[in-house]
Short mmCIF file of C-alpha atoms and ligand atoms in Angstrom, two decimals:
data_model
loop_
_atom_site.label_atom_id
_atom_site.label_comp_id
_atom_site.label_asym_id
_atom_site.label_seq_id
_atom_site.Cartn_x
_atom_site.Cartn_y
_atom_site.Cartn_z
CA MET A 106 -30.59 3.05 -3.13
CA LYS A 107 -31.37 1.70 -6.62
CA ARG A 108 -28.52 0.21 -8.60
CA LEU A 109 -27.25 2.11 -11.62
CA SER A 110 -28.62 0.74 -14.92
CA THR A 111 -29.63 1.79 -18.42
CA GLU A 112 -32.94 3.05 -17.01
CA SER A 113 -31.15 5.38 -14.60
CA LEU A 114 -29.44 7.28 -17.43
CA ALA A 115 -32.35 9.67 -17.83
CA GLN A 116 -32.51 10.36 -14.09
CA LEU A 117 -28.90 11.36 -13.44
CA PRO A 118 -27.99 14.90 -12.38
CA PRO A 119 -27.21 17.12 -15.40
CA GLN A 120 -23.54 17.62 -14.50
CA VAL A 121 -22.85 13.90 -15.06
CA GLN A 122 -21.75 13.25 -18.65
CA THR A 123 -23.49 10.20 -20.19
CA PRO A 124 -22.98 8.15 -23.40
CA ARG A 125 -24.16 9.97 -26.53
CA TYR A 126 -24.27 6.91 -28.82
CA ASP A 127 -26.63 3.99 -29.15
CA ARG A 128 -25.11 1.35 -26.89
CA ASP A 129 -27.48 -1.41 -27.99
CA SER A 130 -26.40 -1.28 -31.60
CA THR A 131 -22.68 -1.03 -30.81
CA ASP A 132 -20.96 -4.29 -31.71
CA ILE A 133 -17.97 -5.72 -29.82
CA GLY A 134 -14.72 -4.70 -31.53
CA ILE A 135 -12.27 -4.96 -28.63
CA VAL A 136 -11.56 -7.67 -26.07
CA HIS A 137 -9.77 -6.36 -23.01
CA LEU A 138 -7.92 -8.83 -20.81
CA GLY A 139 -7.61 -7.70 -17.19
CA ILE A 140 -10.55 -5.36 -16.70
CA GLY A 141 -9.45 -3.55 -13.56
CA ALA A 142 -9.82 0.06 -12.54
CA PHE A 143 -6.92 1.23 -14.71
CA HIS A 144 -8.50 0.05 -17.95
CA ARG A 145 -11.81 1.59 -17.02
CA ALA A 146 -10.21 4.97 -16.29
CA HIS A 147 -7.85 4.95 -19.25
CA GLN A 148 -8.24 2.97 -22.51
CA ALA A 149 -12.00 2.49 -22.09
CA LEU A 150 -12.41 6.26 -21.75
CA TYR A 151 -10.46 6.91 -24.96
CA THR A 152 -12.75 4.42 -26.70
CA GLU A 153 -15.78 6.03 -25.07
CA GLN A 154 -14.77 9.37 -26.54
CA VAL A 155 -14.43 7.80 -30.01
CA LEU A 156 -17.90 6.27 -29.60
CA ASN A 157 -19.32 9.59 -28.43
CA GLU A 158 -17.75 11.48 -31.32
CA THR A 159 -18.07 9.08 -34.26
CA GLY A 160 -19.73 5.84 -33.13
CA GLY A 161 -18.42 2.63 -34.71
CA ALA A 162 -18.32 -1.03 -33.74
CA TRP A 163 -15.94 -0.54 -30.84
CA GLY A 164 -17.78 -1.95 -27.85
CA ILE A 165 -15.54 -3.66 -25.31
CA CYS A 166 -15.81 -7.19 -23.98
CA GLY A 167 -13.95 -7.05 -20.66
CA VAL A 168 -12.33 -10.17 -19.30
CA SER A 169 -11.28 -10.86 -15.72
CA LEU A 170 -8.78 -13.66 -15.77
CA ARG A 171 -9.33 -14.95 -12.23
CA SER A 172 -11.76 -13.21 -9.95
CA ALA A 173 -15.46 -12.59 -10.56
CA THR A 174 -15.46 -9.33 -8.56
CA VAL A 175 -15.46 -6.86 -11.46
CA ARG A 176 -18.07 -8.86 -13.39
CA ASP A 177 -20.26 -8.92 -10.29
CA GLN A 178 -19.83 -5.18 -9.93
CA LEU A 179 -20.52 -4.34 -13.58
CA ALA A 180 -23.04 -6.91 -14.85
CA PRO A 181 -25.95 -5.96 -12.51
CA GLN A 182 -25.61 -2.35 -13.68
CA ASP A 183 -25.61 -3.10 -17.45
CA CYS A 184 -21.81 -2.62 -17.39
CA LEU A 185 -22.23 1.13 -16.88
CA TYR A 186 -19.83 2.80 -14.48
CA THR A 187 -18.69 6.24 -13.40
CA VAL A 188 -15.24 7.73 -13.81
CA SER A 189 -14.62 10.42 -11.22
CA VAL A 190 -11.83 12.83 -12.13
CA ASN A 191 -10.62 14.19 -8.81
CA SER A 192 -8.51 17.25 -8.24
CA ASP A 193 -8.22 20.02 -5.71
CA ALA A 194 -10.62 21.94 -7.96
CA GLY A 195 -13.38 19.36 -7.45
CA ARG A 196 -14.78 16.21 -9.06
CA LYS A 197 -15.98 15.67 -12.61
CA LEU A 198 -18.20 12.64 -13.23
CA GLN A 199 -18.63 10.77 -16.48
CA LEU A 200 -20.72 7.66 -17.02
CA VAL A 201 -19.03 5.27 -19.41
CA GLY A 202 -20.89 2.84 -21.67
CA ALA A 203 -18.07 1.39 -23.81
CA VAL A 204 -17.88 -1.85 -21.82
CA LYS A 205 -20.71 -4.05 -23.07
CA THR A 206 -20.07 -7.31 -21.32
CA VAL A 207 -17.67 -8.89 -18.82
CA LEU A 208 -16.47 -12.49 -18.83
CA VAL A 209 -14.66 -14.35 -16.07
CA ALA A 210 -12.04 -16.55 -17.69
CA SER A 211 -11.72 -18.93 -14.75
CA GLU A 212 -15.47 -19.67 -14.93
CA SER A 213 -15.75 -20.05 -18.67
CA PRO A 214 -12.51 -20.18 -20.65
CA SER A 215 -14.34 -21.20 -23.82
CA ALA A 216 -16.47 -18.01 -23.74
CA VAL A 217 -13.27 -15.96 -23.69
CA ILE A 218 -11.78 -17.88 -26.61
CA GLU A 219 -15.07 -17.40 -28.50
CA ALA A 220 -15.02 -13.66 -27.82
CA LEU A 221 -11.45 -13.42 -29.11
CA CYS A 222 -12.59 -15.25 -32.27
CA LEU A 223 -15.57 -12.98 -33.02
CA PRO A 224 -15.30 -11.69 -36.60
CA SER A 225 -16.12 -8.17 -35.35
CA VAL A 226 -13.11 -8.20 -32.98
CA HIS A 227 -9.99 -6.53 -34.37
CA VAL A 228 -8.24 -5.40 -31.23
CA VAL A 229 -7.15 -7.00 -27.96
CA THR A 230 -5.86 -4.78 -25.18
CA LEU A 231 -4.25 -6.00 -21.98
CA THR A 232 -3.69 -4.68 -18.46
CA ILE A 233 -2.63 -7.80 -16.64
CA THR A 234 0.24 -6.27 -14.61
CA GLU A 235 3.86 -7.19 -15.08
CA LYS A 236 3.54 -10.65 -13.59
CA GLY A 237 0.70 -11.61 -15.93
CA TYR A 238 3.08 -11.95 -18.88
CA CYS A 239 4.91 -14.89 -17.24
CA LEU A 240 8.22 -13.52 -18.46
CA ASN A 241 11.52 -13.67 -16.74
CA PRO A 242 11.88 -9.95 -15.81
CA ALA A 243 15.66 -10.03 -16.22
CA SER A 244 15.76 -11.77 -19.64
CA GLY A 245 12.39 -10.67 -21.07
CA ARG A 246 11.72 -14.19 -22.42
CA LEU A 247 8.76 -16.42 -21.61
CA ASN A 248 9.29 -18.35 -18.42
CA GLU A 249 8.53 -21.77 -19.87
CA SER A 250 8.73 -23.44 -16.50
CA HIS A 251 6.09 -21.11 -15.01
CA PRO A 252 3.40 -23.46 -13.65
CA ASP A 253 0.59 -21.50 -15.36
CA ILE A 254 2.35 -21.65 -18.72
CA ARG A 255 2.92 -25.38 -18.30
CA HIS A 256 -0.76 -25.72 -17.49
CA ASP A 257 -1.78 -23.82 -20.63
CA LEU A 258 0.48 -25.95 -22.82
CA ALA A 259 -1.04 -29.10 -21.34
CA TYR A 260 -4.70 -27.90 -21.46
CA PRO A 261 -4.95 -25.50 -24.43
CA ASP A 262 -8.77 -25.28 -24.27
CA GLN A 263 -8.79 -24.24 -20.61
CA PRO A 264 -6.03 -21.67 -20.46
CA ILE A 265 -5.44 -19.59 -17.35
CA THR A 266 -2.91 -17.06 -18.63
CA ALA A 267 -3.50 -14.21 -21.06
CA ILE A 268 -0.74 -15.67 -23.23
CA GLY A 269 -2.48 -19.07 -23.34
CA PHE A 270 -5.83 -17.47 -24.29
CA ILE A 271 -4.33 -15.35 -27.03
CA ALA A 272 -2.36 -18.25 -28.51
CA ARG A 273 -5.39 -20.57 -28.52
CA ALA A 274 -7.68 -17.97 -30.08
CA LEU A 275 -5.12 -17.14 -32.75
CA GLU A 276 -4.84 -20.83 -33.57
CA HIS A 277 -8.61 -20.91 -34.19
CA ARG A 278 -8.53 -17.70 -36.20
CA ARG A 279 -5.75 -19.11 -38.38
CA LYS A 280 -7.59 -22.39 -38.95
CA ASN A 281 -10.85 -20.55 -39.73
CA GLY A 282 -9.17 -18.26 -42.24
CA GLN A 283 -9.97 -15.18 -40.14
CA ALA A 284 -7.98 -11.97 -39.93
CA GLY A 285 -5.19 -11.52 -37.40
CA LEU A 286 -5.44 -9.13 -34.46
CA THR A 287 -3.79 -6.01 -33.12
CA ILE A 288 -2.78 -6.96 -29.60
CA ILE A 289 -1.88 -4.05 -27.37
CA SER A 290 -0.12 -4.29 -24.04
CA CYS A 291 -1.07 -1.40 -21.76
CA ASP A 292 1.14 -2.38 -18.84
CA ASN A 293 4.18 -0.58 -17.49
CA TRP A 294 6.89 -2.63 -19.16
CA PHE A 295 9.69 -1.24 -21.23
CA ALA A 296 9.04 -2.30 -24.85
CA ASN A 297 5.75 -3.80 -23.63
CA GLY A 298 4.52 -4.67 -27.14
CA LYS A 299 7.76 -6.41 -28.03
CA ARG A 300 7.69 -8.37 -24.81
CA LEU A 301 4.08 -9.38 -25.29
CA GLY A 302 4.80 -10.40 -28.88
CA GLN A 303 7.83 -12.33 -27.68
CA ALA A 304 5.79 -14.11 -25.01
CA VAL A 305 3.07 -15.09 -27.51
CA LEU A 306 5.62 -16.21 -30.10
CA ASP A 307 7.69 -18.15 -27.53
CA PHE A 308 4.49 -19.86 -26.41
CA SER A 309 3.21 -20.64 -29.91
CA THR A 310 6.57 -22.10 -30.94
CA LEU A 311 5.99 -24.69 -28.25
CA VAL A 312 2.55 -25.40 -29.76
CA ASP A 313 3.21 -25.39 -33.51
CA THR A 314 5.83 -23.53 -35.57
CA GLU A 315 3.26 -22.82 -38.33
CA LEU A 316 1.16 -20.95 -35.81
CA GLN A 317 4.19 -18.93 -34.88
CA THR A 318 4.77 -17.94 -38.51
CA TRP A 319 1.09 -17.04 -39.00
CA ILE A 320 1.11 -14.82 -35.92
CA ALA A 321 4.27 -13.08 -37.04
CA ASP A 322 2.66 -12.41 -40.45
CA HIS A 323 -0.90 -11.52 -39.42
CA CYS A 324 -0.76 -9.94 -35.96
CA ARG A 325 0.82 -6.79 -34.57
CA PHE A 326 1.91 -6.00 -31.03
CA PRO A 327 2.39 -2.23 -30.89
CA CYS A 328 4.26 -0.77 -27.93
CA THR A 329 2.44 1.80 -25.82
CA MET A 330 3.06 4.22 -23.02
CA VAL A 331 0.04 4.51 -20.75
CA ASP A 332 -0.24 7.04 -17.99
CA ARG A 333 -2.97 7.88 -15.54
CA ILE A 334 -2.93 7.53 -11.77
CA VAL A 335 -5.82 5.33 -10.62
CA PRO A 336 -5.98 4.60 -6.90
CA VAL A 337 -7.99 1.67 -5.54
CA THR A 338 -11.65 2.69 -5.14
CA THR A 339 -12.70 2.79 -1.49
CA LEU A 340 -16.08 2.31 0.20
CA GLU A 341 -16.25 6.04 0.87
CA ASP A 342 -15.67 6.73 -2.84
CA ARG A 343 -18.59 4.46 -3.72
CA GLU A 344 -20.79 6.13 -1.16
CA ARG A 345 -19.93 9.59 -2.42
CA ILE A 346 -20.58 8.64 -6.05
CA GLY A 347 -23.85 6.93 -5.07
CA ASN A 348 -25.01 10.06 -3.26
CA THR A 349 -24.26 12.26 -6.26
CA LEU A 350 -25.82 9.92 -8.83
CA GLY A 351 -28.77 9.00 -6.65
CA HIS A 352 -27.95 5.42 -7.73
CA GLU A 353 -25.53 2.88 -6.34
CA ASP A 354 -22.43 2.35 -8.52
CA GLN A 355 -20.32 -0.62 -7.40
CA ALA A 356 -17.89 -0.26 -10.30
CA CYS A 357 -16.95 3.44 -10.16
CA VAL A 358 -13.31 4.41 -10.53
CA MET A 359 -11.34 7.38 -9.24
CA THR A 360 -8.64 9.11 -11.22
CA GLU A 361 -6.73 12.35 -11.82
CA PRO A 362 -7.23 14.97 -14.58
CA PHE A 363 -3.99 13.97 -16.37
CA SER A 364 -4.10 11.20 -18.97
CA GLN A 365 -1.63 10.17 -21.65
CA TRP A 366 -1.51 7.35 -24.19
CA VAL A 367 1.30 7.08 -26.72
CA ILE A 368 0.80 4.22 -29.18
CA GLU A 369 3.12 2.80 -31.80
CA ASP A 370 1.48 3.27 -35.19
CA ASN A 371 1.64 -0.40 -36.12
CA PHE A 372 -1.71 -2.16 -36.51
CA ALA A 373 -2.86 -5.41 -38.09
CA GLY A 374 -6.27 -4.03 -39.12
CA PRO A 375 -8.79 -1.38 -38.09
CA VAL A 376 -8.51 0.25 -34.65
CA PRO A 377 -10.63 3.00 -33.06
CA ASP A 378 -9.57 6.53 -33.91
CA TRP A 379 -7.97 6.98 -30.52
CA ARG A 380 -5.93 9.85 -31.90
CA SER A 381 -9.11 11.91 -32.11
CA ALA A 382 -9.63 11.16 -28.42
CA GLY A 383 -6.22 12.53 -27.45
CA ALA A 384 -3.86 9.56 -27.91
CA THR A 385 -0.57 10.18 -29.71
CA LEU A 386 0.50 7.81 -32.50
CA VAL A 387 4.23 7.64 -33.10
CA SER A 388 6.67 5.38 -34.93
CA ASP A 389 8.83 4.87 -31.83
CA VAL A 390 7.28 4.77 -28.36
CA GLN A 391 10.45 3.81 -26.53
CA PRO A 392 11.67 7.31 -25.55
CA PHE A 393 8.24 7.98 -23.99
CA GLU A 394 8.03 4.62 -22.24
CA LYS A 395 11.50 5.04 -20.87
CA MET A 396 10.74 8.54 -19.65
CA LYS A 397 7.55 7.50 -17.93
CA LEU A 398 8.96 4.35 -16.37
CA ARG A 399 12.04 6.12 -15.03
CA MET A 400 10.59 9.49 -14.02
CA LEU A 401 7.07 8.61 -12.85
CA ASN A 402 7.19 4.95 -11.92
CA GLY A 403 10.80 5.05 -10.68
CA SER A 404 9.91 7.94 -8.34
CA HIS A 405 6.64 6.30 -7.38
CA SER A 406 8.33 3.09 -6.27
CA THR A 407 11.16 4.88 -4.45
CA LEU A 408 8.70 7.13 -2.66
CA ALA A 409 6.37 4.23 -1.87
CA TYR A 410 9.00 1.99 -0.22
CA LEU A 411 10.43 4.83 1.86
CA ALA A 412 6.94 5.96 2.84
CA CYS A 413 5.78 2.45 3.76
CA LEU A 414 8.83 1.99 5.99
CA ALA A 415 8.04 5.30 7.68
CA ARG A 416 4.31 4.50 7.89
CA ILE A 417 3.18 7.24 5.51
CA ASP A 418 -0.02 6.11 3.80
CA THR A 419 -0.53 8.21 0.69
CA VAL A 420 1.58 9.68 -2.08
CA SER A 421 0.26 13.20 -1.52
CA GLU A 422 1.21 13.00 2.14
CA ALA A 423 4.64 11.51 1.36
CA ILE A 424 5.53 14.30 -1.02
CA THR A 425 4.85 16.93 1.65
CA HIS A 426 7.74 15.49 3.66
CA PRO A 427 10.74 17.66 2.68
CA GLU A 428 13.09 14.65 2.92
CA ILE A 429 11.09 12.63 0.41
CA ARG A 430 10.51 15.56 -1.91
CA LEU A 431 14.23 16.36 -1.91
CA LEU A 432 15.08 12.78 -2.77
CA VAL A 433 12.42 12.44 -5.47
CA GLU A 434 13.54 15.70 -7.09
CA LYS A 435 17.15 14.52 -7.05
CA LEU A 436 16.14 11.17 -8.51
CA MET A 437 14.16 12.75 -11.33
CA ARG A 438 16.08 15.86 -12.20
CA GLU A 439 19.69 14.90 -11.46
CA GLU A 440 19.73 11.16 -12.04
CA MET A 441 16.94 10.13 -14.43
CA VAL A 442 16.84 13.16 -16.78
CA PRO A 443 20.48 12.72 -17.97
CA THR A 444 19.66 9.11 -18.99
CA LEU A 445 16.78 10.19 -21.28
CA SER A 446 16.51 11.70 -24.70
CA LEU A 447 13.13 12.79 -26.03
CA PRO A 448 12.25 13.92 -29.53
CA GLY A 449 12.06 17.61 -30.41
CA SER A 450 11.93 20.26 -27.76
CA PHE A 451 10.32 18.08 -25.07
CA ASP A 452 11.00 19.75 -21.72
CA LEU A 453 11.93 17.09 -19.15
CA ASP A 454 12.23 19.62 -16.37
CA ALA A 455 8.67 20.76 -16.98
CA TYR A 456 7.65 17.08 -17.04
CA ALA A 457 9.22 16.67 -13.58
CA ASP A 458 7.35 19.76 -12.32
CA GLN A 459 4.10 18.29 -13.62
CA LEU A 460 4.78 14.93 -11.94
CA LEU A 461 5.41 16.60 -8.59
CA GLN A 462 2.11 18.42 -8.96
CA ARG A 463 0.32 15.17 -9.81
CA PHE A 464 1.84 13.44 -6.79
CA ALA A 465 0.65 16.30 -4.58
CA ASN A 466 -3.04 15.84 -5.59
CA THR A 467 -4.72 15.47 -2.19
CA ALA A 468 -8.08 14.57 -3.77
CA LEU A 469 -6.62 11.24 -4.94
CA HIS A 470 -5.66 9.25 -1.79
CA HIS A 471 -3.23 7.06 -3.71
CA GLN A 472 -2.00 4.48 -1.21
CA THR A 473 1.76 3.92 -1.01
CA ARG A 474 1.02 0.26 -0.22
CA GLN A 475 -0.72 -0.10 -3.61
CA ILE A 476 2.42 1.04 -5.42
CA ALA A 477 4.66 -1.10 -3.18
CA MET A 478 3.11 -4.36 -4.38
CA ASP A 479 4.90 -6.58 -6.93
CA GLY A 480 8.28 -4.91 -6.37
CA SER A 481 10.19 -7.88 -7.77
CA GLN A 482 8.47 -7.22 -11.11
CA LYS A 483 8.62 -3.43 -10.99
CA ILE A 484 12.19 -2.75 -9.84
CA PRO A 485 13.77 -4.33 -12.96
CA GLN A 486 11.67 -1.97 -15.11
CA ARG A 487 11.74 1.21 -13.13
CA LEU A 488 15.09 1.53 -11.39
CA LEU A 489 17.66 -1.03 -12.51
CA PRO A 490 17.99 0.04 -16.19
CA ALA A 491 18.86 3.66 -15.29
CA LEU A 492 21.27 2.51 -12.59
CA ASN A 493 22.88 0.22 -15.15
CA ASP A 494 23.49 3.20 -17.44
CA TYR A 495 25.58 4.72 -14.63
CA LEU A 496 27.35 1.51 -13.65
CA GLN A 497 28.41 0.94 -17.28
CA LYS A 498 30.35 4.20 -17.04
CA GLY A 499 31.87 3.23 -13.70
CA GLU A 500 29.60 5.75 -11.95
CA SER A 501 26.82 5.40 -9.43
CA SER A 502 23.59 7.26 -8.64
CA ALA A 503 22.72 7.56 -4.98
CA ALA A 504 18.97 8.25 -5.21
CA ILE A 505 18.25 5.37 -7.59
CA MET A 506 20.40 3.14 -5.40
CA LEU A 507 18.36 4.19 -2.38
CA GLY A 508 15.13 3.33 -4.21
CA ILE A 509 16.40 -0.20 -4.82
CA ALA A 510 17.69 -0.48 -1.25
CA ALA A 511 14.32 0.71 0.08
CA TRP A 512 12.59 -2.08 -1.83
CA ILE A 513 15.04 -4.64 -0.41
CA ARG A 514 14.51 -3.28 3.11
CA TYR A 515 10.73 -3.37 2.52
CA THR A 516 10.87 -7.06 1.61
CA ARG A 517 11.78 -7.77 5.25
CA GLY A 518 8.06 -7.39 5.95
CA ILE A 519 8.51 -5.18 9.03
CA ASP A 520 8.46 -1.38 9.10
CA GLU A 521 10.49 1.01 11.21
CA SER A 522 7.95 0.95 14.02
CA GLY A 523 8.32 -2.82 14.20
CA ILE A 524 4.90 -3.44 12.64
CA ARG A 525 4.72 -6.50 10.39
CA TYR A 526 2.92 -6.63 7.04
CA GLN A 527 2.36 -9.22 4.33
CA LEU A 528 4.30 -8.84 1.11
CA ASP A 529 2.11 -8.73 -1.98
CA ASP A 530 4.49 -10.02 -4.62
CA PRO A 531 4.79 -13.10 -6.86
CA LEU A 532 8.07 -13.83 -5.03
CA SER A 533 6.64 -13.22 -1.55
CA GLU A 534 7.06 -16.80 -0.40
CA GLN A 535 10.68 -16.95 -1.52
CA LEU A 536 11.36 -13.56 0.07
CA GLU A 537 9.76 -14.55 3.37
CA ILE A 538 11.80 -17.74 3.57
CA LEU A 539 14.95 -15.81 2.70
CA HIS A 540 14.46 -13.21 5.42
CA GLU A 541 13.45 -15.82 7.94
CA ALA A 542 16.77 -17.59 7.30
CA CYS A 543 18.96 -14.48 7.12
CA GLY A 544 17.60 -12.31 9.92
CA PRO A 545 17.97 -8.51 10.08
CA ASP A 546 21.70 -8.33 9.29
CA VAL A 547 22.38 -6.55 5.97
CA GLU A 548 25.56 -8.61 5.45
CA SER A 549 23.43 -11.70 5.55
CA TYR A 550 20.26 -10.78 3.65
CA LEU A 551 21.76 -8.57 0.92
CA PRO A 552 23.84 -11.32 -0.81
CA ALA A 553 20.82 -13.64 -0.63
CA ILE A 554 18.54 -11.04 -2.27
CA LEU A 555 21.14 -10.33 -4.95
CA GLY A 556 21.02 -14.04 -5.76
CA ILE A 557 17.40 -13.74 -6.98
CA SER A 558 18.06 -14.11 -10.69
CA GLU A 559 14.53 -13.03 -11.71
CA VAL A 560 15.43 -9.55 -10.46
CA PHE A 561 19.21 -9.17 -10.73
CA ASP A 562 21.15 -10.62 -13.64
CA VAL A 563 24.59 -12.10 -12.97
CA GLU A 564 26.48 -9.10 -14.29
CA LEU A 565 24.64 -6.74 -11.97
CA LYS A 566 24.90 -9.09 -9.04
CA ASN A 567 28.68 -9.25 -9.47
CA ASN A 568 29.15 -5.51 -9.97
CA LEU A 569 31.10 -4.31 -6.92
CA LEU A 570 29.99 -0.69 -7.26
CA PHE A 571 26.42 -1.95 -7.13
CA SER A 572 26.75 -4.21 -4.10
CA LYS A 573 28.82 -1.62 -2.23
CA GLY A 574 26.29 1.13 -2.94
CA LEU A 575 23.40 -1.06 -1.84
CA ARG A 576 25.18 -2.13 1.33
CA GLU A 577 25.85 1.50 2.29
CA ALA A 578 22.26 2.53 1.53
CA LEU A 579 20.84 -0.40 3.50
CA ASP A 580 23.15 0.21 6.47
CA THR A 581 22.01 3.83 6.57
CA LEU A 582 18.35 2.87 6.16
CA GLU A 583 18.60 0.32 8.95
CA SER A 584 20.36 2.71 11.34
CA LEU A 585 18.83 6.14 10.54
CA GLY A 586 15.45 5.22 9.06
CA ALA A 587 13.80 6.13 5.76
CA LEU A 588 13.31 9.87 6.18
CA ALA A 589 16.77 10.68 7.54
CA THR A 590 18.37 8.54 4.81
CA ALA A 591 16.29 10.28 2.16
CA ARG A 592 17.53 13.64 3.41
CA LEU A 593 21.14 12.47 3.50
CA VAL A 594 21.03 11.09 -0.02
CA GLY A 595 18.93 13.97 -1.32
CA ASP A 596 21.58 16.44 -0.10
CA LYS A 597 24.56 14.44 -1.35
CA THR A 598 26.39 15.29 -4.56
CA ASN A 599 26.89 12.30 -6.80
CA GLY A 600 30.49 11.42 -7.52
C1 LIG B 827 2.14 2.96 -9.94
C2 LIG B 827 1.46 3.01 -11.29
O1 LIG B 827 1.07 1.20 -8.77
C3 LIG B 827 2.11 1.58 -9.31
O2 LIG B 827 3.12 0.89 -9.30
O3 LIG B 827 3.46 3.42 -10.07
O4 LIG B 827 0.33 2.26 -11.35
C4 LIG B 827 1.20 4.45 -11.73
O5 LIG B 827 0.23 5.06 -10.93
C5 LIG B 827 0.75 4.49 -13.17
O6 LIG B 827 1.71 3.85 -13.96
C6 LIG B 827 0.54 5.91 -13.63
O7 LIG B 827 0.35 5.92 -14.98
#
């Protein structure tokens, strides 16, 4: 089968939507760091719609920080790719042209710095996952002893972290008298823009305090809430898309019909008119971020750890188990909703209904193992803050507690059937050593896990309600298993 390319555009089946603007004359206006499937199914599509509607110099230069895989998938097909919107009603295909070029930072760091310094570039977006920010998840400050950060401070022209690239490019832009940039984190962190800004400022202080002042004056780091479920693309997905297009597409992405982007209206210069493409611009994103992190991501992680322990592969399958559904509903409606306050007449119960429907989408095949990765980075965002709200009042919340306990149990690297798996987490080595030393006894491994300061701050670690609740949840998980524990907790009244 022939590979997808600009020439194939005219030969695609009529139901496939294709770019309506002149790609060749579209200049690069955005550099995106971390060009994975999520970016291609989310921000790039918003930009694509702007280009389709009004044109403009908003082409995207995608950057992969480490691996060449995405570049090798996109470059041979002129960076064109398909987004497949999958639901029980069928599949809708759109061919996206907004990405114009892809760079691999590890192969050519100078090309990335040059791209960030292009006069036509006004916006940088990032999806580098939580760990990419090199922050201490508990304190939210740059982890200055992170080996990659130390590398970037020592070799500023060959950075390896997003923070190092941004700081170096901004140094050039300042020296060349160029404009600053709007730098937009699109990762699932609470106050993601503030954290990114903090990381860049912490880093630049170590380089030169004048740079730090220039960045503070000339750049903006708006917070955002991004939402769209994007499972890993499988071989079967590629085959199916290839058969429909009549052309091979190595870079296609699968997603759901739902999409949401809430952006803080705080820019350093021009940005695409994403509002016209369905994004919401607000002065304060935090209520939305908090809602999404606690309701969607908090449930996702809780469901994923329980499901992985019980060997349930996908989210849609997990949510058909009455035990898991009961627990997830309790977590959302009884425990998370009371910790949230949204502007206007926003209906959180309807939001929960919609999430349950999204989780039940059987056309998506969203792997629970995909969500389970990087738990040490995700738990402090998704579950601990809401639990803290309860602990501060001397109360507890059984479903959230079980979510955290399920992650801890999952870090043992062995499921309930005795099958071993590799942890995919920046702390995996530390966790493996810890469990190796402690063995399967909760009394032994729990205190050791609570000692991981990147995840649990001292106050939380020393909170007796917290450690007691976790011990109980872990004891039940270890003796009854994930599903029976979910039922027990789901049925229990909080007190
Ligand atoms: C998921 C998210 O993988 C995960 O941890 O919880 O990627 C989730 O699918 C997105 O945040 C949805 O917007």
